[in-house]
PDB file of C-alpha atoms and ligand atoms in Angstrom:
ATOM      1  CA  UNK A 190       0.000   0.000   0.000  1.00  0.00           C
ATOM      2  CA  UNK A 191       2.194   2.932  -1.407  1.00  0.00           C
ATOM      3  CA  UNK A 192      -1.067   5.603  -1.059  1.00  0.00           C
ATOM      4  CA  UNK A 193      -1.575   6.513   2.487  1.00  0.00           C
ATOM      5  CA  UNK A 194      -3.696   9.273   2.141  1.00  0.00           C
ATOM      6  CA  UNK A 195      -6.652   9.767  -0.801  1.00  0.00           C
ATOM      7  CA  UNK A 196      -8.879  11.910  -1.027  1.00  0.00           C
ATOM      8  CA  UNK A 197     -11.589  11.444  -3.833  1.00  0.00           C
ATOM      9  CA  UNK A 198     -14.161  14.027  -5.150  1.00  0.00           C
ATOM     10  CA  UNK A 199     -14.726  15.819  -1.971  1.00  0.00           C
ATOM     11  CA  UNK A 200     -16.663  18.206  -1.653  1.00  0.00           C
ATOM     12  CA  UNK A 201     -17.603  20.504   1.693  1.00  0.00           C
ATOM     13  CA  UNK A 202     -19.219  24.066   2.874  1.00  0.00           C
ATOM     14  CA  UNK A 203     -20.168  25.230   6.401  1.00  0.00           C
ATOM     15  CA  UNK A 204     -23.584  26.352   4.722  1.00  0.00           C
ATOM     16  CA  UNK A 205     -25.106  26.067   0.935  1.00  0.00           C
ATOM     17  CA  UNK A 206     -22.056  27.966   0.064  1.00  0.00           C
ATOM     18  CA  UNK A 207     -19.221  25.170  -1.424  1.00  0.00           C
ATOM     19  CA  UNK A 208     -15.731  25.752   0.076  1.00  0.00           C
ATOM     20  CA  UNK A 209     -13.976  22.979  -1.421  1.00  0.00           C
ATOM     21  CA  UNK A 210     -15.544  21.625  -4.807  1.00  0.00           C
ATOM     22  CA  UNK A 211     -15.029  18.104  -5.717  1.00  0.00           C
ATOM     23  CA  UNK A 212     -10.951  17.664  -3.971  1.00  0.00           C
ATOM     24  CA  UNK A 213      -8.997  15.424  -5.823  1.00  0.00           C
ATOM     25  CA  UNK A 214      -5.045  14.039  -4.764  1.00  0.00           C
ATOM     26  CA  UNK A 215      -3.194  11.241  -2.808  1.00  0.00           C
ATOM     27  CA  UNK A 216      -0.562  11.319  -0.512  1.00  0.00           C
ATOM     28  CA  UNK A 217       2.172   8.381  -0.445  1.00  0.00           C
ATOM     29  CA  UNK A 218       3.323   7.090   2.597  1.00  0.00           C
ATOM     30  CA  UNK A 219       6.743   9.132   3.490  1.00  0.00           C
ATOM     31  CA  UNK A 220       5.861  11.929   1.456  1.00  0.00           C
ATOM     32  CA  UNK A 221       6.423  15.630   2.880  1.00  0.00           C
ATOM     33  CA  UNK A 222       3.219  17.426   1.475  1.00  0.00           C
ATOM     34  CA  UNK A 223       3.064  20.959   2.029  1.00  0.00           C
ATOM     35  CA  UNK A 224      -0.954  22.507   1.802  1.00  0.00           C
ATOM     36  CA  UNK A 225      -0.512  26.333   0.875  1.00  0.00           C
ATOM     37  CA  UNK A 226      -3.444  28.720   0.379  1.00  0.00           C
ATOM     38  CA  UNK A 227      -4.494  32.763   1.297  1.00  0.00           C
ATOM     39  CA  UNK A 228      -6.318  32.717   4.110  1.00  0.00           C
ATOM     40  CA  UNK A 229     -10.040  31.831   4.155  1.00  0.00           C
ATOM     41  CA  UNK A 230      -9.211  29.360   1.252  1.00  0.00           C
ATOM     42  CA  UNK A 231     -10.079  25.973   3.319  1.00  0.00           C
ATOM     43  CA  UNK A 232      -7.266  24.464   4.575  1.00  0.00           C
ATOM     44  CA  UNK A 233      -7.922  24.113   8.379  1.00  0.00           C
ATOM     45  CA  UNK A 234     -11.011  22.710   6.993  1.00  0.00           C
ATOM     46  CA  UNK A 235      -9.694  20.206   4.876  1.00  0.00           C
ATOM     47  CA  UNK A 236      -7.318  18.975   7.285  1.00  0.00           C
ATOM     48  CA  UNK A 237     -10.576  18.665   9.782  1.00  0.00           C
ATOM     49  CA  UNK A 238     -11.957  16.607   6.864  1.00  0.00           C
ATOM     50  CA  UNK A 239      -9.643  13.735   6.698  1.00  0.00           C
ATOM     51  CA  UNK A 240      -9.755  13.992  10.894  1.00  0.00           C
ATOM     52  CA  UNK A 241     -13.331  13.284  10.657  1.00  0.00           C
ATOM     53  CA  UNK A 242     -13.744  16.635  12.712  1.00  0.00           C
ATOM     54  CA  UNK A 243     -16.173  17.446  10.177  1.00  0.00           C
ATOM     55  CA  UNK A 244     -18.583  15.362   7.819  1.00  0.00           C
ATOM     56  CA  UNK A 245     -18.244  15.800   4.018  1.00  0.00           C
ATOM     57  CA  UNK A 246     -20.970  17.221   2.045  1.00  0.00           C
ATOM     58  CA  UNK A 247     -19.533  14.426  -0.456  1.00  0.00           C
ATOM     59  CA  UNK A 248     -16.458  12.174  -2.173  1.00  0.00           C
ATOM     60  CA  UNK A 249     -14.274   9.888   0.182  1.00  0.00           C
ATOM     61  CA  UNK A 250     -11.431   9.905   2.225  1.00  0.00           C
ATOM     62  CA  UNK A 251      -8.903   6.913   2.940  1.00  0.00           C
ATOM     63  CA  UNK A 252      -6.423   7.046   5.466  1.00  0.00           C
ATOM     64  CA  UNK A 253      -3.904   4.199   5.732  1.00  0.00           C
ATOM     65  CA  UNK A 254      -6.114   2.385   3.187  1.00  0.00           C
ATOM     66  CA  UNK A 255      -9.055   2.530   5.008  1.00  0.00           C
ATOM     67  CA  UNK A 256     -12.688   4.521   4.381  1.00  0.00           C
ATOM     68  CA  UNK A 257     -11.856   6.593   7.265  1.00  0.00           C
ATOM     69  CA  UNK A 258     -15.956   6.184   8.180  1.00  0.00           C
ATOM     70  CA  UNK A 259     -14.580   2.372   9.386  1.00  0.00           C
ATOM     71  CA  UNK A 260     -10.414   3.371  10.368  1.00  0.00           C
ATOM     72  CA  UNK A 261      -9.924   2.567  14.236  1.00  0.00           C
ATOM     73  CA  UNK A 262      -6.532   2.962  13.893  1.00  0.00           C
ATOM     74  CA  UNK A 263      -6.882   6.442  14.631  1.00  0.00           C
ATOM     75  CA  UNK A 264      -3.770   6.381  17.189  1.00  0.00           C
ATOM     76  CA  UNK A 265      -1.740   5.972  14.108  1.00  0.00           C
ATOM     77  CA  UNK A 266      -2.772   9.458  12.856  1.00  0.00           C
ATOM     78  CA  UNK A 267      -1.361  12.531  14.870  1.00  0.00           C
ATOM     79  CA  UNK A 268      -2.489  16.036  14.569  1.00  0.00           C
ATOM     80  CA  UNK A 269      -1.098  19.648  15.429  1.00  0.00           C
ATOM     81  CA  UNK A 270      -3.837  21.827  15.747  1.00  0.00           C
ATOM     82  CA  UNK A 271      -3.794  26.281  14.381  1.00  0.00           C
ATOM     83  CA  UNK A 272      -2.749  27.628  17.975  1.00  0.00           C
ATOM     84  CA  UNK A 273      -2.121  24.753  19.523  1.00  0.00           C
ATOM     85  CA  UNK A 274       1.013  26.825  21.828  1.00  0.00           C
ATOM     86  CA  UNK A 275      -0.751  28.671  23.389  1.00  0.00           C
ATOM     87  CA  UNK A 276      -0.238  27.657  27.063  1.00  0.00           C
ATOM     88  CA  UNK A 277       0.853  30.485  29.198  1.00  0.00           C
ATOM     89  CA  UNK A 278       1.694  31.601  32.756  1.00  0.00           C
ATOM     90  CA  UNK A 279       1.154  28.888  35.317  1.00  0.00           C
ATOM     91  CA  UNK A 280      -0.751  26.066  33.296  1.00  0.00           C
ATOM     92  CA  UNK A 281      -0.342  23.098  35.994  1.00  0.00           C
ATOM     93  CA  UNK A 282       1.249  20.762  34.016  1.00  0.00           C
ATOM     94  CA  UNK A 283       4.922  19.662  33.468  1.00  0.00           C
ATOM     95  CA  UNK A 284       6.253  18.676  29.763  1.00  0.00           C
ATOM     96  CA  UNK A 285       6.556  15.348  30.726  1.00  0.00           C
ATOM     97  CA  UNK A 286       2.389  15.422  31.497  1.00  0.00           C
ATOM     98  CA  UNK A 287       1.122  17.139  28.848  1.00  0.00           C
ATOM     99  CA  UNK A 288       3.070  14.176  26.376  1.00  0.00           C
ATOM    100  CA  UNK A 289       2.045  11.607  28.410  1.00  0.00           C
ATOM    101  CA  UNK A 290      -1.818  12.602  27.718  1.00  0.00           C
ATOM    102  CA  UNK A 291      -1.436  11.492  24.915  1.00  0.00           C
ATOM    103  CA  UNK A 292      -0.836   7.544  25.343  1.00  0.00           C
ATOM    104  CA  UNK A 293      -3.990   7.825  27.680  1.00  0.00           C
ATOM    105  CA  UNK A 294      -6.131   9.411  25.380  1.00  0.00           C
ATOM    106  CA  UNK A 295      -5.475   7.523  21.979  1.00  0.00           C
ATOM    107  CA  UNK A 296      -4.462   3.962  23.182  1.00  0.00           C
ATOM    108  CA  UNK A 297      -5.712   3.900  26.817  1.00  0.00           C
ATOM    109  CA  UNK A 298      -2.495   2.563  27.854  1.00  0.00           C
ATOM    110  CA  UNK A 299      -3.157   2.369  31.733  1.00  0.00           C
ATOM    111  CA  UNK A 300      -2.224  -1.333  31.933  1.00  0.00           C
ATOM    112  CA  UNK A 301       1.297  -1.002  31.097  1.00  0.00           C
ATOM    113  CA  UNK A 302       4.098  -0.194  33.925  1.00  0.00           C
ATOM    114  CA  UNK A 303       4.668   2.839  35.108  1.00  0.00           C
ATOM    115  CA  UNK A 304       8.428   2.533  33.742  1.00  0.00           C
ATOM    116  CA  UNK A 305       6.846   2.115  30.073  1.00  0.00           C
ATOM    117  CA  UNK A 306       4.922   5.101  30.078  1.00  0.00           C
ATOM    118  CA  UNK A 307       8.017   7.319  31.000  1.00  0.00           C
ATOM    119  CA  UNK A 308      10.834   5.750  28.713  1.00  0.00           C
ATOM    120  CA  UNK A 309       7.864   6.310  25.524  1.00  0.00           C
ATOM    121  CA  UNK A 310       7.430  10.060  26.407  1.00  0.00           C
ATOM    122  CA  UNK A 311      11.465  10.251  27.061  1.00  0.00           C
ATOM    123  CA  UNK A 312      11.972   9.113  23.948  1.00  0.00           C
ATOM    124  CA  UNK A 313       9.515  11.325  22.578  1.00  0.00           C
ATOM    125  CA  UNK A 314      10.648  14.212  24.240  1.00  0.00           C
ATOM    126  CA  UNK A 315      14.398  12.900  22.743  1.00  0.00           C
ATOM    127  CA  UNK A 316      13.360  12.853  18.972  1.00  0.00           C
ATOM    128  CA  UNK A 317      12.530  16.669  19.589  1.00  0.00           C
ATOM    129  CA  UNK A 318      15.639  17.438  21.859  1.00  0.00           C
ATOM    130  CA  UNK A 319      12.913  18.399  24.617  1.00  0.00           C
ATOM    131  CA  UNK A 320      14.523  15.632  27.297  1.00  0.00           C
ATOM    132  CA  UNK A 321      16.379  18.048  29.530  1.00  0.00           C
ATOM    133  CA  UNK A 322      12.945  20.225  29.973  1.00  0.00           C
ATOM    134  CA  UNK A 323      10.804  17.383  30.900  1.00  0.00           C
ATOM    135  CA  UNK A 324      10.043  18.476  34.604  1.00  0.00           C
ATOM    136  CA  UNK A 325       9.226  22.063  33.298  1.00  0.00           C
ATOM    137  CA  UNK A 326       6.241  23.621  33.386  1.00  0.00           C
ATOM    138  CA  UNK A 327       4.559  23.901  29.976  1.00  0.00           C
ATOM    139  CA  UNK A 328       3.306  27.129  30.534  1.00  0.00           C
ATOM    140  CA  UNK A 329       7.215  28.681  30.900  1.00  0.00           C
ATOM    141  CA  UNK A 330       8.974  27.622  27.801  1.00  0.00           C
ATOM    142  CA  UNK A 331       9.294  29.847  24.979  1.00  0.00           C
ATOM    143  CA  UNK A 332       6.336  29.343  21.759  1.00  0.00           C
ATOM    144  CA  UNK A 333       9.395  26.916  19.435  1.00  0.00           C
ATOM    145  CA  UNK A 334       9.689  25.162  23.053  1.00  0.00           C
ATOM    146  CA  UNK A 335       6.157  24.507  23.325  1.00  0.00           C
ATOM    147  CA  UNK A 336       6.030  23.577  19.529  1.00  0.00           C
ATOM    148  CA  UNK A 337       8.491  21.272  20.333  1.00  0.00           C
ATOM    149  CA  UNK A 338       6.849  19.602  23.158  1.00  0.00           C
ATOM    150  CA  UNK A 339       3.620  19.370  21.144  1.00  0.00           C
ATOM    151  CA  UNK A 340       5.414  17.377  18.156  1.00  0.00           C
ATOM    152  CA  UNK A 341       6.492  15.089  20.785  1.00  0.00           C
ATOM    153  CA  UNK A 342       3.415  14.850  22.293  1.00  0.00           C
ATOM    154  CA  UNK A 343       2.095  13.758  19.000  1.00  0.00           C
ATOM    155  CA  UNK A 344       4.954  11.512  18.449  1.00  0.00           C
ATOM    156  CA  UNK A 345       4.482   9.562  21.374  1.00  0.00           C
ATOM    157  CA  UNK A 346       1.809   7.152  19.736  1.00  0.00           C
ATOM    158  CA  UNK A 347       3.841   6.531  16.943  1.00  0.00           C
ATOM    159  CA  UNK A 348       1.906   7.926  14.661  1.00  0.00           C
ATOM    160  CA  UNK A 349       2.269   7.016  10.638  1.00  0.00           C
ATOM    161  CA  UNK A 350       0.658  10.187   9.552  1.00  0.00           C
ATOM    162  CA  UNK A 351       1.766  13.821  10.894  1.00  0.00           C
ATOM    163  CA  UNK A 352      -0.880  16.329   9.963  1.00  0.00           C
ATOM    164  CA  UNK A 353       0.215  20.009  11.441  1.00  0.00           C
ATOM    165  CA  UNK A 354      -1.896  23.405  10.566  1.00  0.00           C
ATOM    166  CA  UNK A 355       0.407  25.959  10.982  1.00  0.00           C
ATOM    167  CA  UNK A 356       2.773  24.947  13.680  1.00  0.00           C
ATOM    168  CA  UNK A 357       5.559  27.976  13.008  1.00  0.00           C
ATOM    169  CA  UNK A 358       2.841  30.750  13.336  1.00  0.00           C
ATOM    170  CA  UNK A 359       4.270  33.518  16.310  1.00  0.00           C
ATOM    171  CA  UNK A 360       8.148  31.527  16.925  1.00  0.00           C
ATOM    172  CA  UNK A 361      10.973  33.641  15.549  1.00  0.00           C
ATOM    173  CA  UNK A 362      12.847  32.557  12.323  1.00  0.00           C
ATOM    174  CA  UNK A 363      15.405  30.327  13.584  1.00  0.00           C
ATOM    175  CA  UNK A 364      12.890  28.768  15.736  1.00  0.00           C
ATOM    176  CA  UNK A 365      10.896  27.911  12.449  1.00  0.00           C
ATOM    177  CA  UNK A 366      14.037  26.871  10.403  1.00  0.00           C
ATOM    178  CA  UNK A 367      14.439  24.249  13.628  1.00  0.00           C
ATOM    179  CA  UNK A 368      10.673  22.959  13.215  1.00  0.00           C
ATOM    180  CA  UNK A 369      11.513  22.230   9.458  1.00  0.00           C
ATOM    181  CA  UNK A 370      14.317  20.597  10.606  1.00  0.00           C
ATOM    182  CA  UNK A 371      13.396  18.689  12.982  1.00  0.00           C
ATOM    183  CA  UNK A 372      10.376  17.762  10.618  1.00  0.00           C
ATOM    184  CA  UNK A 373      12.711  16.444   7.391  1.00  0.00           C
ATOM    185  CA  UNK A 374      14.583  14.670  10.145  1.00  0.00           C
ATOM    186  CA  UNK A 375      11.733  12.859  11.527  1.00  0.00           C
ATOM    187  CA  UNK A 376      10.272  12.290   7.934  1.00  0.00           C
ATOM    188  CA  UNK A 377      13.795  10.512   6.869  1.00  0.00           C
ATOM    189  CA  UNK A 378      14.663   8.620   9.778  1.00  0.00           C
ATOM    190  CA  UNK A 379      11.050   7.292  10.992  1.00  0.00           C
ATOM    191  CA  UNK A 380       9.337   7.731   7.481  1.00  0.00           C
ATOM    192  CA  UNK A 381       7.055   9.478   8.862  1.00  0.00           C
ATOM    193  CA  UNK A 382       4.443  10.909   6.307  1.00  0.00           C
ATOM    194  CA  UNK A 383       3.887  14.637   6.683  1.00  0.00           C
ATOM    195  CA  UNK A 384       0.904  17.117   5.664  1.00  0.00           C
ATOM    196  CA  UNK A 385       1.744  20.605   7.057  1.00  0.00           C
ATOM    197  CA  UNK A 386      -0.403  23.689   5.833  1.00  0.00           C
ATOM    198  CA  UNK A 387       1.537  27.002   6.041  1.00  0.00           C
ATOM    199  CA  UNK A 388       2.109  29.827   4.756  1.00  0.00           C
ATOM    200  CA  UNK A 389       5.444  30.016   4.742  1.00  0.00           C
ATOM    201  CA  UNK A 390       5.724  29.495   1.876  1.00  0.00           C
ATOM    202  CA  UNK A 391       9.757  30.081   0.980  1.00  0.00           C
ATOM    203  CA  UNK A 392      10.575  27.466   3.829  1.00  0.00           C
ATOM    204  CA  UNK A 393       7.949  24.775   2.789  1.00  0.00           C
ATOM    205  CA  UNK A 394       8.950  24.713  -1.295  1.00  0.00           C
ATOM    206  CA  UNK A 395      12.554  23.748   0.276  1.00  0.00           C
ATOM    207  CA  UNK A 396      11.778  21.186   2.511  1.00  0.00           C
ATOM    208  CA  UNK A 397       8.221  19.659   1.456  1.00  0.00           C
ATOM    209  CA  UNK A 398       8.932  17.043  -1.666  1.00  0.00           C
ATOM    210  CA  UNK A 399       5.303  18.006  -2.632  1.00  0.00           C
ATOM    211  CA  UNK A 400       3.280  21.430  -2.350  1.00  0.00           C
ATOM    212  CA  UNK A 401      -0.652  21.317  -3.100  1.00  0.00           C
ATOM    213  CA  UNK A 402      -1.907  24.806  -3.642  1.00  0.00           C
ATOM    214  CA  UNK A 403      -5.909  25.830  -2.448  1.00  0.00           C
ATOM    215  CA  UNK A 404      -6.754  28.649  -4.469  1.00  0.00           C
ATOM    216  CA  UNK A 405     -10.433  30.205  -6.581  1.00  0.00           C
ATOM    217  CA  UNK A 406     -10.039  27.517  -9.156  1.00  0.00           C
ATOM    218  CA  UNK A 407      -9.952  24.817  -6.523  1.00  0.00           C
ATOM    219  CA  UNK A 408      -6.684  22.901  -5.902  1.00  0.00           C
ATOM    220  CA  UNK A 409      -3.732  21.951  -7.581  1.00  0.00           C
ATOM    221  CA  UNK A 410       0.187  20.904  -7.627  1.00  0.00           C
ATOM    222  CA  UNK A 411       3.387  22.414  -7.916  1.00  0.00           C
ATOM    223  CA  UNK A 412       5.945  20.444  -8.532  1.00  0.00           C
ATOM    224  CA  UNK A 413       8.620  21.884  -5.983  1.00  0.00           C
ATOM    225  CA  UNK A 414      11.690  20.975  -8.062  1.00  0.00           C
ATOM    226  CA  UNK A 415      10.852  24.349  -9.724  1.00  0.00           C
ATOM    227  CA  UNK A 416      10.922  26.373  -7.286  1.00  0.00           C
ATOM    228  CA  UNK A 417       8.425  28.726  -6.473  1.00  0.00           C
ATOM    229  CA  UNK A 418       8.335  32.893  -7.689  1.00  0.00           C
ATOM    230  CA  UNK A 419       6.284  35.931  -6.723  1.00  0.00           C
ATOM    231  CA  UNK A 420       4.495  35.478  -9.624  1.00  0.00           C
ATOM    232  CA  UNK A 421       3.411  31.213  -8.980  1.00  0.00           C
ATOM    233  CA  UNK A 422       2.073  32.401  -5.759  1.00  0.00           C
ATOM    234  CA  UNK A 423       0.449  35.732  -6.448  1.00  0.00           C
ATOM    235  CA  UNK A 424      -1.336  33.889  -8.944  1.00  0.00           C
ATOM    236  CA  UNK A 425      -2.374  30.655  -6.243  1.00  0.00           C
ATOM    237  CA  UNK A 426      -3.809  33.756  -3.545  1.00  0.00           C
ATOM    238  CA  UNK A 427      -5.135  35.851  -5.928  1.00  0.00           C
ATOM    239  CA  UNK A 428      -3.230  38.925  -5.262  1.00  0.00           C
ATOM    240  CA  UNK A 429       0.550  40.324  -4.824  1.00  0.00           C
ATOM    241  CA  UNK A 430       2.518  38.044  -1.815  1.00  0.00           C
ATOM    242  CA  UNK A 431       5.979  39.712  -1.576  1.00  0.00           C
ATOM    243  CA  UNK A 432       7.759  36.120  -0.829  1.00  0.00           C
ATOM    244  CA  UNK A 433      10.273  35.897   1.625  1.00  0.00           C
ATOM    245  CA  UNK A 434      12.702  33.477  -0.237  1.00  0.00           C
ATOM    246  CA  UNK A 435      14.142  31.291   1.883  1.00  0.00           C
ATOM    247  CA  UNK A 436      17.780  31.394   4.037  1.00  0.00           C
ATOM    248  CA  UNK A 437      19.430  28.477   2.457  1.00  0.00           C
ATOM    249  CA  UNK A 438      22.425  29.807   4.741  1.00  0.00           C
ATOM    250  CA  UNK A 439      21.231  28.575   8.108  1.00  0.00           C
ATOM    251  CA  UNK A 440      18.954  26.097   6.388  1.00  0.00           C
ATOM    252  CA  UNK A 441      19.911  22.422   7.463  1.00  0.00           C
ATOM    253  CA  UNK A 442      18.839  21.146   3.728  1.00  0.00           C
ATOM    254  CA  UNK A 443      21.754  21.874   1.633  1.00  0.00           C
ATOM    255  CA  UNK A 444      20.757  22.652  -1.691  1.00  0.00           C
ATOM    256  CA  UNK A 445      20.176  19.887  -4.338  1.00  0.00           C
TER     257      UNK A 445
HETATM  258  N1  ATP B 155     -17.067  26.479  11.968  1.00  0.00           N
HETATM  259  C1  ATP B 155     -17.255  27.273  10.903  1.00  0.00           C
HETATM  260  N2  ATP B 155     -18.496  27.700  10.566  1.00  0.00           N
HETATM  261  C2  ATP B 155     -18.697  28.466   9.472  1.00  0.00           C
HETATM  262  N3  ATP B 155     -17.721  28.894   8.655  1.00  0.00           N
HETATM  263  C3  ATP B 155     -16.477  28.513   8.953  1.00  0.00           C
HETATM  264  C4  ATP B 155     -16.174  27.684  10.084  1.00  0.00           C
HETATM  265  N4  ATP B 155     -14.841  27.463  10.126  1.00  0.00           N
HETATM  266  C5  ATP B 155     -14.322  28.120   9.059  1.00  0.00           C
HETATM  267  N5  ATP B 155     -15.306  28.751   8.358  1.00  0.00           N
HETATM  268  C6  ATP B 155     -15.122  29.541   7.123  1.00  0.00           C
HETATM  269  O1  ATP B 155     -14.674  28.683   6.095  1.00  0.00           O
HETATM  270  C7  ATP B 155     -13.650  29.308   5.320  1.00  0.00           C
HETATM  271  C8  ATP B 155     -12.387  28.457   5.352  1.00  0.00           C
HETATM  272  O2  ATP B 155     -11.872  28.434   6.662  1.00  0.00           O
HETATM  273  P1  ATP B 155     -10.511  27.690   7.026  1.00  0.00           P
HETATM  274  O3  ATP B 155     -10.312  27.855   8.482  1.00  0.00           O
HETATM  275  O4  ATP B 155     -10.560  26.310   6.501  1.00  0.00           O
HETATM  276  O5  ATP B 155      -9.470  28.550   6.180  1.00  0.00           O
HETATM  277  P2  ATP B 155      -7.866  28.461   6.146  1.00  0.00           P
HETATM  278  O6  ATP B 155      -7.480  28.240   4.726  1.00  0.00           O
HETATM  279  O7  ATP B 155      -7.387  27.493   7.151  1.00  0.00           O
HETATM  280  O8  ATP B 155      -7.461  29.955   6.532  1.00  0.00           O
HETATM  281  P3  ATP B 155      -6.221  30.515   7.422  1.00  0.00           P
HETATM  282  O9  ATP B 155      -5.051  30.600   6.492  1.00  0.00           O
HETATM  283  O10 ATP B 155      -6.680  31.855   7.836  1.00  0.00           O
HETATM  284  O11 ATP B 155      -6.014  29.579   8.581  1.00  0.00           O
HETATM  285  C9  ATP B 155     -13.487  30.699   5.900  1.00  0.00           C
HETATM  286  O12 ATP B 155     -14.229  31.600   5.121  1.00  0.00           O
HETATM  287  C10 ATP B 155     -14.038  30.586   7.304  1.00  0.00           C
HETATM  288  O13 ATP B 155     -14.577  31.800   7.727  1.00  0.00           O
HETATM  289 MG1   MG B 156      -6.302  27.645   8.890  1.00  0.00          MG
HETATM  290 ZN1   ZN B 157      15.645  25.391   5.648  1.00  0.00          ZN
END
C-alpha cells in the first residue's frame, strides 16, 4: 500500500455555500506534502476533513487504506492543531504530562508499567531534543519550546501520519528553520508521512517534496523541483505576496 492518504471528489461548505468543490489528490506514505493557500481558502477545513472533525458534504477519504468512516486505527494518525502553543503563565502541568496525555487518550495505555509510560514520552521528548525540559512547566517555555513539546506529544503514539496546521505561526525565524528541521529529520529517519499547511511558503517549497496549492479555481500541484516565484504564488492567492525566499544559509537542507 504505497497511497496513504486519498482523497476522492470531496466536496464541503459550512452552509449552501461550497468551500472545497469536488478535492482530488493522494498522498504516499513518506511523502512531505506541504498545503498552501491565502487565508479563508479551506485548509484548516480540509485537514478537519480527513480527521473526521467534520462530515463531508460528499467524495471519500482513505487514510492508511481505510474509508476513514470504518479506520480505528486512529492512534496511528497525529495532529497539530492552528494555535495549539498557546499555554501560558502557570498552566499546571509539566512537559513530561502534557506528552504523556497522549498515550492515555489515543491507546488507553493504563495497563502497562509505570516505567513504560516514561521511557515512551522520554523518547519522545528525545526525537525533539525536549529531554532536559521534561520536569518544566509547559506554561514557561518559549512558543518553538512549546512547539516542540507538542510534536512530541504527538509523536508519542507513533503515529504514521503527521498532519500540522500551521505549527511555526508567532516563533521567531530560527525557531521555524528548527521545526523544518526537525520535521525532514523525523520524515527521513522514521518515514514518517507529513501534511503541514503554512504559509510560509519560501521554507515549505525547500523542505516539502510536494506542495498542493488551495486557491479560486480549486486545488492543484506544484511540482517543488521548480521552485516557487512571486508570480506562482500571487497567482495561487489571488493577489501580490511579496515572498520571503528562503535562508538556504542557516537552512539544514543543503541545496540539491
Ligand atoms: N465552523 C465554521 N463555521 C462556518 N464557517 C467557517 C467555520 N470554520 C471556518 N469557516 C469559514 O470557512 C472558510 C475556510 O476556513 P478555514 O479555516 O478552513 O481557512 P484556512 O485556509 O485554514 O485559513 P487561514 O489561512 O486563515 O487559517 C473561511 O471563510 C471561514 O470563515
Ligand atoms: Mg487555517
Ligand atoms: Zn531550511
Amino acid at each position: 500500500m504505497n497511497k496513504i492518504i486519498e482523497v476522492n471528489n470531496l466536496s464541503f461548505g459550512y452552509s449552501e455555500n461550497i468551500l472545497l468543490d469536488n478535492i482530488n489528490f493522494s498522498v504516499n506514505k513518506g511523502d512531505f506534502l506541504g498545503i498552501i493557500g491565502a487565508n479563508g481558502s479551506g485548509k484548516s477545513t480540509l485537514i478537519k476533513l480527513m480527521l473526521k472533525i467534520l462530515t463531508p458534504m460528499s467524495g471519500e477519504i482513505k487514510l492508511l487504506g481505510e474509508n476513514i468512516e470504518n479506520l480505528k486505527k486512529w492512534d496511528k494518525i497525529g495532529y497539530i492543531s492552528q494555535k495549539a502553543n498557546s499555554f501560558n503563565g502557570n498552566f499546571p502541568a509539566t512537559v513530561e504530562e502534557v506528552v504523556e496525555v497522549n498515550l492515555f487518550s489515543k491507546i488507553g495505555l493504563f495497563r502497562l508499567p509505570k516505567k513504560k509510560h516514561k521511557d515512551m514520552v522520554y523518547d519522545a521528548l528525545e526525537k525533539v531534543g525536549m529531554q532536559d525540559y521534561r520536569k518544566r512547566l509547559i506554561g514557561n517555555l518559549s512558543g518553538g519550546q512549546q512547539q516542540r513539546v507538542f510534536i512530541a506529544r504527538a509523536l508519542v503514539s507513533q503515529p504514521e501520519i503527521l498532519f500540522l496546521d500551521e505549527p511555526t505561526v508567532g516563533i521567531d525565524a530560527k525557531s521555524e528553520e528548527a521545526v523544518y528541521c526537525l520535521l525532514a529529520r523525523l520524515n527521513k529517519t522514521l518515514g514518517l508521512t507529513i501534511v503541514m499547511v503554512t504559509h510560509d511558503i519560501g521554507a515549505i517549497t525547500v523542505h516539502a517534496n510536494r506542495l498542493i496549492c488551495l486557491g479560486e479555481n480549486g486545488l492543484f500541484e506544484h511540482n517543488t523541483k521548480e521552485g516557487i516565484t512571486r508570480e506562482i504564488v500571487t497567482e495561487i492567492y489571488g493577489y501580490d505576496v511579496n515572498l520571503h525566499m528562503h535562508d538556504y544559509k542557516n537552512c539544514c537542507r543543503k541545496e540539491g
